[in-house]
PDB file of C-alpha atoms and ligand atoms in Angstrom:
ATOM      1  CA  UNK A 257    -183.119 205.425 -73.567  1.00  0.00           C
ATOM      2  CA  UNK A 258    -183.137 203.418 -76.918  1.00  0.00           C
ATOM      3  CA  UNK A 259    -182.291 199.864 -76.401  1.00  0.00           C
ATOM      4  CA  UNK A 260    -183.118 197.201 -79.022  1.00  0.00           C
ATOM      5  CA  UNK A 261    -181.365 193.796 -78.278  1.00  0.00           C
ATOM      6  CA  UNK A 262    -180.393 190.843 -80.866  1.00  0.00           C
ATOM      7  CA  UNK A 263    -181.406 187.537 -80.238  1.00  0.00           C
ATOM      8  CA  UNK A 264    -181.443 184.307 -81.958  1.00  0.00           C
ATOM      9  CA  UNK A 265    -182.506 180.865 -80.826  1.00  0.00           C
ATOM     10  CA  UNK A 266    -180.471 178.266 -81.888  1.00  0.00           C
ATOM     11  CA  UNK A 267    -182.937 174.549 -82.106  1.00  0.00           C
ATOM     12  CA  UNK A 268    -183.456 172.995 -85.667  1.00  0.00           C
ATOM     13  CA  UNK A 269    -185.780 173.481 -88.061  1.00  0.00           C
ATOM     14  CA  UNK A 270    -188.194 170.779 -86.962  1.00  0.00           C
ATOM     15  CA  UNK A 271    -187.853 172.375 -83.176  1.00  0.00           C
ATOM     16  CA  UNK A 272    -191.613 173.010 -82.979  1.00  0.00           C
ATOM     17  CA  UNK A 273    -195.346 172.079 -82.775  1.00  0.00           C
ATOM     18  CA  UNK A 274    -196.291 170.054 -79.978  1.00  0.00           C
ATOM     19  CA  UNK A 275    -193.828 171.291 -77.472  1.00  0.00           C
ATOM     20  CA  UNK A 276    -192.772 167.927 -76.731  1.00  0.00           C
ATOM     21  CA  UNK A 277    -189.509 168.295 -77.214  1.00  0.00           C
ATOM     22  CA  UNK A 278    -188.530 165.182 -79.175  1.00  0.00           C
ATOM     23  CA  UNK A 279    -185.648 165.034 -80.435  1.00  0.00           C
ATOM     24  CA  UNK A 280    -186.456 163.815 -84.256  1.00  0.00           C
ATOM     25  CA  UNK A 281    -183.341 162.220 -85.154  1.00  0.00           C
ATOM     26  CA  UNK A 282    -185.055 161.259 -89.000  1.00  0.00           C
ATOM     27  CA  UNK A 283    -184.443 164.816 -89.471  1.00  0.00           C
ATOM     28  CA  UNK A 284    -181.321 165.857 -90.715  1.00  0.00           C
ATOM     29  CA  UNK A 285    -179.517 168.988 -88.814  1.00  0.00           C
ATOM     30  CA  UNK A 286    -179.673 172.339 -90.499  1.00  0.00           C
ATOM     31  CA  UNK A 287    -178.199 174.701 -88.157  1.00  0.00           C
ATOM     32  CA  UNK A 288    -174.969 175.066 -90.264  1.00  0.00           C
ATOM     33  CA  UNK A 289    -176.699 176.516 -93.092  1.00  0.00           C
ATOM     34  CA  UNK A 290    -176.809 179.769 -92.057  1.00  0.00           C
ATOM     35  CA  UNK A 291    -174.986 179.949 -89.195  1.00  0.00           C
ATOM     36  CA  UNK A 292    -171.788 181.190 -90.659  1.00  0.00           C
ATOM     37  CA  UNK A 293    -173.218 184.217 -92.909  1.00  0.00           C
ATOM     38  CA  UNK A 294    -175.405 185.197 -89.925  1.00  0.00           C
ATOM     39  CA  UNK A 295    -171.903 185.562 -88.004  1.00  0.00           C
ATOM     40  CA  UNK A 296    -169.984 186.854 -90.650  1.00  0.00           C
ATOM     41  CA  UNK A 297    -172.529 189.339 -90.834  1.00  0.00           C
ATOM     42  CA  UNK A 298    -172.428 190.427 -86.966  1.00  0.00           C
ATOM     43  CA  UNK A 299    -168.800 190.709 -87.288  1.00  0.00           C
ATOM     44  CA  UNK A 300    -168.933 192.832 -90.236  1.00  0.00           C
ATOM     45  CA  UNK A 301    -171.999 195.117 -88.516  1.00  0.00           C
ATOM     46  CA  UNK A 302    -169.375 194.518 -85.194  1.00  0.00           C
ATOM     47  CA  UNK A 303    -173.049 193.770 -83.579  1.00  0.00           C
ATOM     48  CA  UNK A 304    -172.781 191.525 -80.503  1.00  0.00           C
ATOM     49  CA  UNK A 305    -175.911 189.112 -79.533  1.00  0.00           C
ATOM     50  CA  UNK A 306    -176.894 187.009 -77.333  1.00  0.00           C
ATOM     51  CA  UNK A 307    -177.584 183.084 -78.249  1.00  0.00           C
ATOM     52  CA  UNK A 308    -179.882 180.621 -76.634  1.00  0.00           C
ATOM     53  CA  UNK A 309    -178.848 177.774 -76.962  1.00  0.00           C
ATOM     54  CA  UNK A 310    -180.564 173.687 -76.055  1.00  0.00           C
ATOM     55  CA  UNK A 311    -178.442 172.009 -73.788  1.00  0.00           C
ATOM     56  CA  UNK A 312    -179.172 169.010 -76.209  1.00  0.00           C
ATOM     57  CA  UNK A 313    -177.633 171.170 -78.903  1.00  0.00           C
ATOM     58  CA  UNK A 314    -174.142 171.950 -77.103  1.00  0.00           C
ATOM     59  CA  UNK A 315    -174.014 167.623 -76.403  1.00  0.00           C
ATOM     60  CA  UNK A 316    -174.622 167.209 -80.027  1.00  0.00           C
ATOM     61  CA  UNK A 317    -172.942 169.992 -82.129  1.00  0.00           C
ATOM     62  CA  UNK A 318    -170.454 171.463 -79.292  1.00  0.00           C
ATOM     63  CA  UNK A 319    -168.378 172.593 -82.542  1.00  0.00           C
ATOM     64  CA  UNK A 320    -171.139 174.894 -82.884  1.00  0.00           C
ATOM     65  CA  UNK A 321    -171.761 176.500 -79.539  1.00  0.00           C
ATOM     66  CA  UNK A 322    -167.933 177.111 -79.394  1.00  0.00           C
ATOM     67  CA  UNK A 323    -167.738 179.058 -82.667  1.00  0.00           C
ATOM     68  CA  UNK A 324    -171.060 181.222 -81.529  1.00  0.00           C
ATOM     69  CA  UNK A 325    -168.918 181.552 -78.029  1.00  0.00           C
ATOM     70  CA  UNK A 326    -165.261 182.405 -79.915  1.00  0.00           C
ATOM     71  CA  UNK A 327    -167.350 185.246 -82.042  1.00  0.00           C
ATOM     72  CA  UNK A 328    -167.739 186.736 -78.824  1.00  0.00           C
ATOM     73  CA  UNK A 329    -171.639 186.486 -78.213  1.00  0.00           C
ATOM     74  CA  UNK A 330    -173.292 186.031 -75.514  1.00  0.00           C
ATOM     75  CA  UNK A 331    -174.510 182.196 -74.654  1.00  0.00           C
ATOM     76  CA  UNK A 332    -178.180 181.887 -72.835  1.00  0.00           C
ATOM     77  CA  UNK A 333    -180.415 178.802 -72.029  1.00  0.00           C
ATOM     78  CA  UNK A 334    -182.747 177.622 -73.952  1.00  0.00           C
ATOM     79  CA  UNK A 335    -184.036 174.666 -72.043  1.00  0.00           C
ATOM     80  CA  UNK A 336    -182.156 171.027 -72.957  1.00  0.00           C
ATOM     81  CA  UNK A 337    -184.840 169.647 -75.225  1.00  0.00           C
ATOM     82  CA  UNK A 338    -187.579 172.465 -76.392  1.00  0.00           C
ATOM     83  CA  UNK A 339    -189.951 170.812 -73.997  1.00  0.00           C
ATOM     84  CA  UNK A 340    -192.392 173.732 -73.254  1.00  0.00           C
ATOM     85  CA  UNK A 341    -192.815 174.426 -69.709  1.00  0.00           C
ATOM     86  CA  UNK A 342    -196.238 174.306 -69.926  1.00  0.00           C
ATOM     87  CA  UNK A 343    -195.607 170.667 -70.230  1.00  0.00           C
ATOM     88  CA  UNK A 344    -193.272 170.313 -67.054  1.00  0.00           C
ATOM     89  CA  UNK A 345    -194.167 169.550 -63.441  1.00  0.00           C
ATOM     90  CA  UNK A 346    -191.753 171.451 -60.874  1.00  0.00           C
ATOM     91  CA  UNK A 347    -189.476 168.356 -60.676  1.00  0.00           C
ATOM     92  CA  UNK A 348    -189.007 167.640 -64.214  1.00  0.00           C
ATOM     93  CA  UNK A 349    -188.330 171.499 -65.202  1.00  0.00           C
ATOM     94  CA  UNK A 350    -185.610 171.367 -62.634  1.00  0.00           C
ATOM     95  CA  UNK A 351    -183.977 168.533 -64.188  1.00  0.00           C
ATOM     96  CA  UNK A 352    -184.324 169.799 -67.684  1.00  0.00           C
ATOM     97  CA  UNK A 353    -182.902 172.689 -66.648  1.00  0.00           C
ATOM     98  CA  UNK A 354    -180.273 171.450 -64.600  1.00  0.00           C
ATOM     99  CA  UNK A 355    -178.804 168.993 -67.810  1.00  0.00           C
ATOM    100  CA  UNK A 356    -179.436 172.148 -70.133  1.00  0.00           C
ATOM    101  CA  UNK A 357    -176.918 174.564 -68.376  1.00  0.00           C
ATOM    102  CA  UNK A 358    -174.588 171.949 -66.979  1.00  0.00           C
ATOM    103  CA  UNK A 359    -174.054 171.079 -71.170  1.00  0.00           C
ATOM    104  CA  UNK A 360    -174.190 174.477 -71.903  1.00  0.00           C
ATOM    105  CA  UNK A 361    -171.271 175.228 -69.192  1.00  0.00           C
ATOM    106  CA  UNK A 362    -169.064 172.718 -69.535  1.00  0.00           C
ATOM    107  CA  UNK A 363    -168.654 173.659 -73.651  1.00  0.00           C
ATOM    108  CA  UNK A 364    -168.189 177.432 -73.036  1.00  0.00           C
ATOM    109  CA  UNK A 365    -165.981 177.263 -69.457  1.00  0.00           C
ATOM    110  CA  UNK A 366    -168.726 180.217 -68.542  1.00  0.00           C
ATOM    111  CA  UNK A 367    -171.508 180.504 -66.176  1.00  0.00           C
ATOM    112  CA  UNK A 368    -174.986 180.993 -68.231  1.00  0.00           C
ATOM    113  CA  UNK A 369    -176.868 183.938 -66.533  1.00  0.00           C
ATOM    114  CA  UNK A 370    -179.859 184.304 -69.223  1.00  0.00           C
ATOM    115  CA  UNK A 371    -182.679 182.081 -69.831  1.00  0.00           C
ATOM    116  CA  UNK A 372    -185.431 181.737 -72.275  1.00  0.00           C
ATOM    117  CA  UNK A 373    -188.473 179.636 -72.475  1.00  0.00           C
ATOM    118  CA  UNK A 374    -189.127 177.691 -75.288  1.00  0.00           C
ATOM    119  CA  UNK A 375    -191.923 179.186 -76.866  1.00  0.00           C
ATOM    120  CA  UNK A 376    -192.278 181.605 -74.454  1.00  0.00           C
ATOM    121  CA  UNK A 377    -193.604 179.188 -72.100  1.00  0.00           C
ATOM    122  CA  UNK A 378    -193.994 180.415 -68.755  1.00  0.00           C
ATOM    123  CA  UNK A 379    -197.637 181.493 -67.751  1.00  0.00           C
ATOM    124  CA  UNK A 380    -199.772 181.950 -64.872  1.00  0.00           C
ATOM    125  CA  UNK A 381    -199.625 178.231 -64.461  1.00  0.00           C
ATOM    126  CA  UNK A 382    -195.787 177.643 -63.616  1.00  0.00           C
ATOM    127  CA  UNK A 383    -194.762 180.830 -62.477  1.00  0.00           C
ATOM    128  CA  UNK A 384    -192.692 178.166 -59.834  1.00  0.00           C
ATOM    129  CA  UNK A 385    -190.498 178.324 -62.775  1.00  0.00           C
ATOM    130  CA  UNK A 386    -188.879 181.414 -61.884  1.00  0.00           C
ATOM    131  CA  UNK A 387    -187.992 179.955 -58.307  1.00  0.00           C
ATOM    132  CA  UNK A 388    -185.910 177.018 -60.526  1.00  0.00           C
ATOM    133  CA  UNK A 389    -184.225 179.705 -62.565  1.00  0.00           C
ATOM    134  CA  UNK A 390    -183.145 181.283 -59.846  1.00  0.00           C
ATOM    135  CA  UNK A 391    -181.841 178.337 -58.013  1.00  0.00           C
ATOM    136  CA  UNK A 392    -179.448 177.911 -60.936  1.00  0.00           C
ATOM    137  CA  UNK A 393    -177.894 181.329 -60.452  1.00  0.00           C
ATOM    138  CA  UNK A 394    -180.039 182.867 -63.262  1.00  0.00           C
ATOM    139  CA  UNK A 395    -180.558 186.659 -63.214  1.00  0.00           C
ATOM    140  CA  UNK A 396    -181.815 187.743 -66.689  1.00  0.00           C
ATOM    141  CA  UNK A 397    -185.280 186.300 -67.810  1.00  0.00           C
ATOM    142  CA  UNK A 398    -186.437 186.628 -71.223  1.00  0.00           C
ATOM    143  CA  UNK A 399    -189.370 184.233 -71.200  1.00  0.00           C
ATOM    144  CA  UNK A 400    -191.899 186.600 -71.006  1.00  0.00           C
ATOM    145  CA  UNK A 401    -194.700 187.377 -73.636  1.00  0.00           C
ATOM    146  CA  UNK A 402    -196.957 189.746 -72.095  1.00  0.00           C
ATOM    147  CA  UNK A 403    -200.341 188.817 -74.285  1.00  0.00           C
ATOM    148  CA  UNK A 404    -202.704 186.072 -75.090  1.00  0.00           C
ATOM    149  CA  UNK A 405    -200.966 183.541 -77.032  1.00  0.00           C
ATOM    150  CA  UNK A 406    -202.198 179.915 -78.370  1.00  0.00           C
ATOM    151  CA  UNK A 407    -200.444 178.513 -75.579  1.00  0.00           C
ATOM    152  CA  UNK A 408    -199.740 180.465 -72.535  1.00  0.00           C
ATOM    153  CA  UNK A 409    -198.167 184.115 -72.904  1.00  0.00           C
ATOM    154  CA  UNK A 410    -198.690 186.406 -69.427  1.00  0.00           C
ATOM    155  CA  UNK A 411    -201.486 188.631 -70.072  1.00  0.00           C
ATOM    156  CA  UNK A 412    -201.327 190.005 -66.397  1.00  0.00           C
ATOM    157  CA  UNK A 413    -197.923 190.758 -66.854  1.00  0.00           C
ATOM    158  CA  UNK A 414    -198.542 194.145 -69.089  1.00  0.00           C
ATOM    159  CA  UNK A 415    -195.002 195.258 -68.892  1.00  0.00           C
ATOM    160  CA  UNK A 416    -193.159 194.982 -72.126  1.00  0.00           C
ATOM    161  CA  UNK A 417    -190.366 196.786 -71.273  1.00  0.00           C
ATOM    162  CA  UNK A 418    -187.769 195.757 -68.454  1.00  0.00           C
ATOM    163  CA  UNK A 419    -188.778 194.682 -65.229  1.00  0.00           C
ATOM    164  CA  UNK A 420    -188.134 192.758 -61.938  1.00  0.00           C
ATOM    165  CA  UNK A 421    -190.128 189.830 -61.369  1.00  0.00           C
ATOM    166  CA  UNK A 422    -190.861 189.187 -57.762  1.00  0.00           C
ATOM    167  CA  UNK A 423    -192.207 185.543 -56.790  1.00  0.00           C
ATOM    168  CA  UNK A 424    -191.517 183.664 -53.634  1.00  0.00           C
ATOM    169  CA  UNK A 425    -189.434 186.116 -51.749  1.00  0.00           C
ATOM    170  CA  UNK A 426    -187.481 185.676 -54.996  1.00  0.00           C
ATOM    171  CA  UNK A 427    -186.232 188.580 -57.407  1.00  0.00           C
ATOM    172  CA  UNK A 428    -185.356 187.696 -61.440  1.00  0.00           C
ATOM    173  CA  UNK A 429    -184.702 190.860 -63.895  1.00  0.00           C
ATOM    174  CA  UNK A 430    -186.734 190.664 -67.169  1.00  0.00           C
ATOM    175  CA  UNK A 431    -186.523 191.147 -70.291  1.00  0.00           C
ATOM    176  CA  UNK A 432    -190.000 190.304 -72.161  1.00  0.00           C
ATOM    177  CA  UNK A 433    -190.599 190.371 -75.775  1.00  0.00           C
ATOM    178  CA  UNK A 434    -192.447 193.742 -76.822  1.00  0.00           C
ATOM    179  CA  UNK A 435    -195.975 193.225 -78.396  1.00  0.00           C
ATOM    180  CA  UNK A 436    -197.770 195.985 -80.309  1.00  0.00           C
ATOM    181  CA  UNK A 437    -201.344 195.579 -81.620  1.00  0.00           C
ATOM    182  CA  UNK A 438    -202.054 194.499 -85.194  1.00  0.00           C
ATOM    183  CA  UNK A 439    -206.100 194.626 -85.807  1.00  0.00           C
ATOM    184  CA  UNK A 440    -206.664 194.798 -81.908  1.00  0.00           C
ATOM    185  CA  UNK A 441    -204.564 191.623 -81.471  1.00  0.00           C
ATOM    186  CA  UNK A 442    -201.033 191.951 -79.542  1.00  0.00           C
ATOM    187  CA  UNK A 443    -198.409 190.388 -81.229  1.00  0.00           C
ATOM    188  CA  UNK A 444    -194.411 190.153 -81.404  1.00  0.00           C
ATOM    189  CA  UNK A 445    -193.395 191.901 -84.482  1.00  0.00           C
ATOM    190  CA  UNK A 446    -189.449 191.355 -83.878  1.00  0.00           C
ATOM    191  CA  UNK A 447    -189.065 188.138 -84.330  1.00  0.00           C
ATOM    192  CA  UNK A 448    -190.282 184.577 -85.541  1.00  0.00           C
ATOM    193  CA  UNK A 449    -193.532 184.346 -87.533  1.00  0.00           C
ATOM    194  CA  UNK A 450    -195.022 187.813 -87.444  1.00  0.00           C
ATOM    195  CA  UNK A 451    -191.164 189.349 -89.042  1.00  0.00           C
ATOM    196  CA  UNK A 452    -191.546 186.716 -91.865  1.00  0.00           C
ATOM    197  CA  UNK A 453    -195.115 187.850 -92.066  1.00  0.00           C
ATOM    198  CA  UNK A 454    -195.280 191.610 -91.958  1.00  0.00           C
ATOM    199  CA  UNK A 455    -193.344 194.002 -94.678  1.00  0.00           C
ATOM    200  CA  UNK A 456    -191.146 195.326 -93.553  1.00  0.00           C
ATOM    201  CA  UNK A 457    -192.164 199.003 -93.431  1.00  0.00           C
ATOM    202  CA  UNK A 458    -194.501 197.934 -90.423  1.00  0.00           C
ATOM    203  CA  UNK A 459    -192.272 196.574 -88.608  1.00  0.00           C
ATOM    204  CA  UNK A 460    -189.679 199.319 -88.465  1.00  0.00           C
ATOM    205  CA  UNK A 461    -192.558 201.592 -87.440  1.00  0.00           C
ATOM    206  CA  UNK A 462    -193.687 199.707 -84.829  1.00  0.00           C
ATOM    207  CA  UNK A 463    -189.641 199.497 -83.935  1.00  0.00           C
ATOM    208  CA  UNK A 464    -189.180 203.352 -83.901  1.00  0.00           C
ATOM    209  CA  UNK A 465    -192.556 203.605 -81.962  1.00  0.00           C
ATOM    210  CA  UNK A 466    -191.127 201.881 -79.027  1.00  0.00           C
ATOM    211  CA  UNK A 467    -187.939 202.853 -76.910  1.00  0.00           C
ATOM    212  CA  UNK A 468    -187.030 198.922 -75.704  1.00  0.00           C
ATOM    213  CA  UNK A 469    -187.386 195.899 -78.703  1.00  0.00           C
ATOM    214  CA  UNK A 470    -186.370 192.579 -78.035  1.00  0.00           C
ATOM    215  CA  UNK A 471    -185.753 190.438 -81.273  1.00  0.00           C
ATOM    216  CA  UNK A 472    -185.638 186.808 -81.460  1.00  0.00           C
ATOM    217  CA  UNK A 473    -184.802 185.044 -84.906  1.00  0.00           C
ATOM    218  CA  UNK A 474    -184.257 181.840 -85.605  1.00  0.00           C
ATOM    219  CA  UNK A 475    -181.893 180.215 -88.193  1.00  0.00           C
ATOM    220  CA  UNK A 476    -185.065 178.447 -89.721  1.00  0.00           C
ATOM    221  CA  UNK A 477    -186.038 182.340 -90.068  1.00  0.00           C
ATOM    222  CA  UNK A 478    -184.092 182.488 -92.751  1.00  0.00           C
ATOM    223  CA  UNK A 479    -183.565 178.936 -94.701  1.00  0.00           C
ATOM    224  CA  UNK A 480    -185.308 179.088 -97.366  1.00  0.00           C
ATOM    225  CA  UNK A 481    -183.776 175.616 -98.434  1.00  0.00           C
ATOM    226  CA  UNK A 482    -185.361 173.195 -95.573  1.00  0.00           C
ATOM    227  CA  UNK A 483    -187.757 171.028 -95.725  1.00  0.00           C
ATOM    228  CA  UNK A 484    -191.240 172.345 -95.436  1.00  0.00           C
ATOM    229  CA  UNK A 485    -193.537 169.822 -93.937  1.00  0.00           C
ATOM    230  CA  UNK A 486    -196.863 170.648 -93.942  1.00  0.00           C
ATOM    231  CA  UNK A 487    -198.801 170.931 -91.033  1.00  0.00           C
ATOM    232  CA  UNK A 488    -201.445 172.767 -89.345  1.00  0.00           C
ATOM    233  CA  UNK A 489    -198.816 175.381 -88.758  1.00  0.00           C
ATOM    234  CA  UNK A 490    -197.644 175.646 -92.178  1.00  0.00           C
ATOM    235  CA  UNK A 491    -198.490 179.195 -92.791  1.00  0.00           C
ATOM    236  CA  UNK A 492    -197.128 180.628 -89.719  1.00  0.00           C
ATOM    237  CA  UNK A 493    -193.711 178.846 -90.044  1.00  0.00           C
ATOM    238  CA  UNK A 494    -193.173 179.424 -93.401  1.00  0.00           C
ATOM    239  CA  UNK A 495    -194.897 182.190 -94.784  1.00  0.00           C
ATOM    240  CA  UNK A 496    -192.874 184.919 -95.876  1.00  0.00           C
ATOM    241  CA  UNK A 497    -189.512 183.168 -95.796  1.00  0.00           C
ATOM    242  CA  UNK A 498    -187.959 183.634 -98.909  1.00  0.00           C
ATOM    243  CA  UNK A 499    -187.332 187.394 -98.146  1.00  0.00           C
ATOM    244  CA  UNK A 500    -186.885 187.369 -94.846  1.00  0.00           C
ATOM    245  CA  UNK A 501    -182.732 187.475 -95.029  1.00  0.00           C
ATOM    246  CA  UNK A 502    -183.182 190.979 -97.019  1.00  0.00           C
ATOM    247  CA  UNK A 503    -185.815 192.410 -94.101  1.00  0.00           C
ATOM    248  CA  UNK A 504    -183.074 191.085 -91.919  1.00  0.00           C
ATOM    249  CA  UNK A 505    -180.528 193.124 -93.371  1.00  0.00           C
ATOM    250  CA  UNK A 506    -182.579 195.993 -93.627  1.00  0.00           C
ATOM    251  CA  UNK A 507    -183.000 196.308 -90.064  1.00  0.00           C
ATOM    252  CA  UNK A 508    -179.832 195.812 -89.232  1.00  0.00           C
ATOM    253  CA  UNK A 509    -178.326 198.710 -91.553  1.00  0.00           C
ATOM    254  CA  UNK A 510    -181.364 200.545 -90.019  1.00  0.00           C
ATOM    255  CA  UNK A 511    -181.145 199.922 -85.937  1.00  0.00           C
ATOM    256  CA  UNK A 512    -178.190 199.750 -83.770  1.00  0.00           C
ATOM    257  CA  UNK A 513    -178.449 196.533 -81.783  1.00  0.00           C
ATOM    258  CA  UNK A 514    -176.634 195.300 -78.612  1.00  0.00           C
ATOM    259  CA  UNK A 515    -176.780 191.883 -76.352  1.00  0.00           C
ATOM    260  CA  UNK A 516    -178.722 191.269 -73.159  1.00  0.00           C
ATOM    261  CA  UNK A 517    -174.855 191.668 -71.348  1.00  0.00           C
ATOM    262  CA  UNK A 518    -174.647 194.816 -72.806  1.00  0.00           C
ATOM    263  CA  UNK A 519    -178.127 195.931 -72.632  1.00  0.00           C
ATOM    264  CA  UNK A 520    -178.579 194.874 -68.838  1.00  0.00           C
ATOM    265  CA  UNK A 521    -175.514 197.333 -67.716  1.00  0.00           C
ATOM    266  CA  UNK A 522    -177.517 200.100 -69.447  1.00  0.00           C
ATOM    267  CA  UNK A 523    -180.640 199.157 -67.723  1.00  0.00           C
ATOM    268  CA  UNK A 524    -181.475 201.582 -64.462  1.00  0.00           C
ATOM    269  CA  UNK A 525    -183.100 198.250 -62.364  1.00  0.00           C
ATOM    270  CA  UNK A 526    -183.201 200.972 -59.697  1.00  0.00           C
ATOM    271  CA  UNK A 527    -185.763 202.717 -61.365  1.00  0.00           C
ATOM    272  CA  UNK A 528    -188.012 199.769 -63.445  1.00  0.00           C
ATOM    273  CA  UNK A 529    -191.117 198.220 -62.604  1.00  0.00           C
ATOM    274  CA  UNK A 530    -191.115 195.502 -59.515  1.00  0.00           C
ATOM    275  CA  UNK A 531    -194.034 193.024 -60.642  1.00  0.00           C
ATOM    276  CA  UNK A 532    -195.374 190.691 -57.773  1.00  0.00           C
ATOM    277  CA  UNK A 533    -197.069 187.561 -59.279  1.00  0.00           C
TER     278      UNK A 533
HETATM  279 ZN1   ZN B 680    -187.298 177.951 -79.395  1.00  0.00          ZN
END
């Protein structure tokens, strides 16, 4: 079965780097920018997605979360502050994610059932995580990346397709990111960095390669207007920015997407892989 699912993360354009999660209130908010062309766009493809959103986010632009809500998309956690988990103990991940959905809740009168990492952030390290996610009534995990990454990733994890996660005596569905290898290296080529980076003739090969492709954009994916700060990760945030709207279109004329809702009632969890870690 094809399935290729549309995500965006919703954190500002300075939401990155040292995975400290500071709030950098210098900064001036930029998630308006493109916000409303990106949904006018989804209503116009009639494309549903699903949204991850910081609990710090729905506290300070609730406007925001409710007009992503009203559209009719789907609302996930993103964690309250972009503090990587790789950066939590057990205690402090519960609170952050405790404030994070409570914030997220109360905005759109809905439970949250999804949850992704910032930055992909849960490894062999803190798989305790998953025990914390499921405490708060989370069933859908997208948090996975199943490679080597400059921080984390879960190379022992090798499934990039759906899968149930078994920790604990505990049971969470996933939903990883899909990696495909680029000069022996596996990367994610539907999202972030690597779609800014590659033309876009790669990437919709390496889309039609695979049966399951989990996207995740960001606004800043797309602004070509913010404020570039260079740093050591100059390249890899901005590179390739100024065309990435256009790829963007392109692959939505070119796939059909759905949501995780929608994507997880397709899903035979009877049949997928059960992956003890
Ligand atoms: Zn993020």
């Amino acid at each position: 079965m094809i399935m290729n699912i549309l995500t965006f993360d919703i954190e500002e354009w300075y939401t990155y780097g040292t995975g400290s999660g500071t709030i950098d209130i210098k900064s001036s908010s930029r998630l308006e920018g493109y916000l409303d062309q990106l949904l006018n766009l989804l209503e116009h493809k009639k494309y549903l997605a699903t949204f991850f959103v910081l609990g710090a986010i729905a506290r300070s632009h609730p406007h925001i979360l409710k007009k992503i809500a009203n559209a009719g998309h789907q609302i996930g956690c993103h964690s309250d502050i972009h503090q990587w988990l790789t950066n939590f103990n057990r205690a402090d991940f519960f609170k952050d994610t405790n404030k994070a959905i409570f914030s997220i809740e109360e905005i759109i009168g809905k439970k949250v059932v999804c949850y992704r990492a910032p930055a992909f952030s849960i490894t062999e390290k803190n798989k305790w995580a998953f025990e914390v996610l499921h405490q708060f009534g989370i069933e859908y995990d997208c948090s996975i990346f199943p490679a080597d990454r400059d921080f984390g990733g879960f190379p022992d994890i090798l499934q990039d397709a759906p899968c149930i996660i078994e920790y604990n005596g505990i049971r969470i569905k996933e939903l990883p990111i899909g990696v495909s290898k680029v000069l022996g290296k596996r990367i994610a080529y539907s999202g972030g960095g690597y779609f800014r980076l590659l033309p876009y003739f790669k990437i919709k090969k390496m889309i039609l390669a695979r049966d399951y492709n989990m996207t995740y954009f960001h606004l800043r994916d797309f602004d070509i207007e913010q404020s570039r700060k260079l740093n050591l990760r100059y390249f890899k945030n901005y590179y390739g920015i100024n065309g990435s709207w256009n790829k963007f279109l392109k692959l939505l004329n070119d796939f059909e997407f759905v949501n995780i809702e929608a994507a997880t009632k397709r899903i035979e969890w009877d049949n997928v892989p059960v992956v003890k870690i």
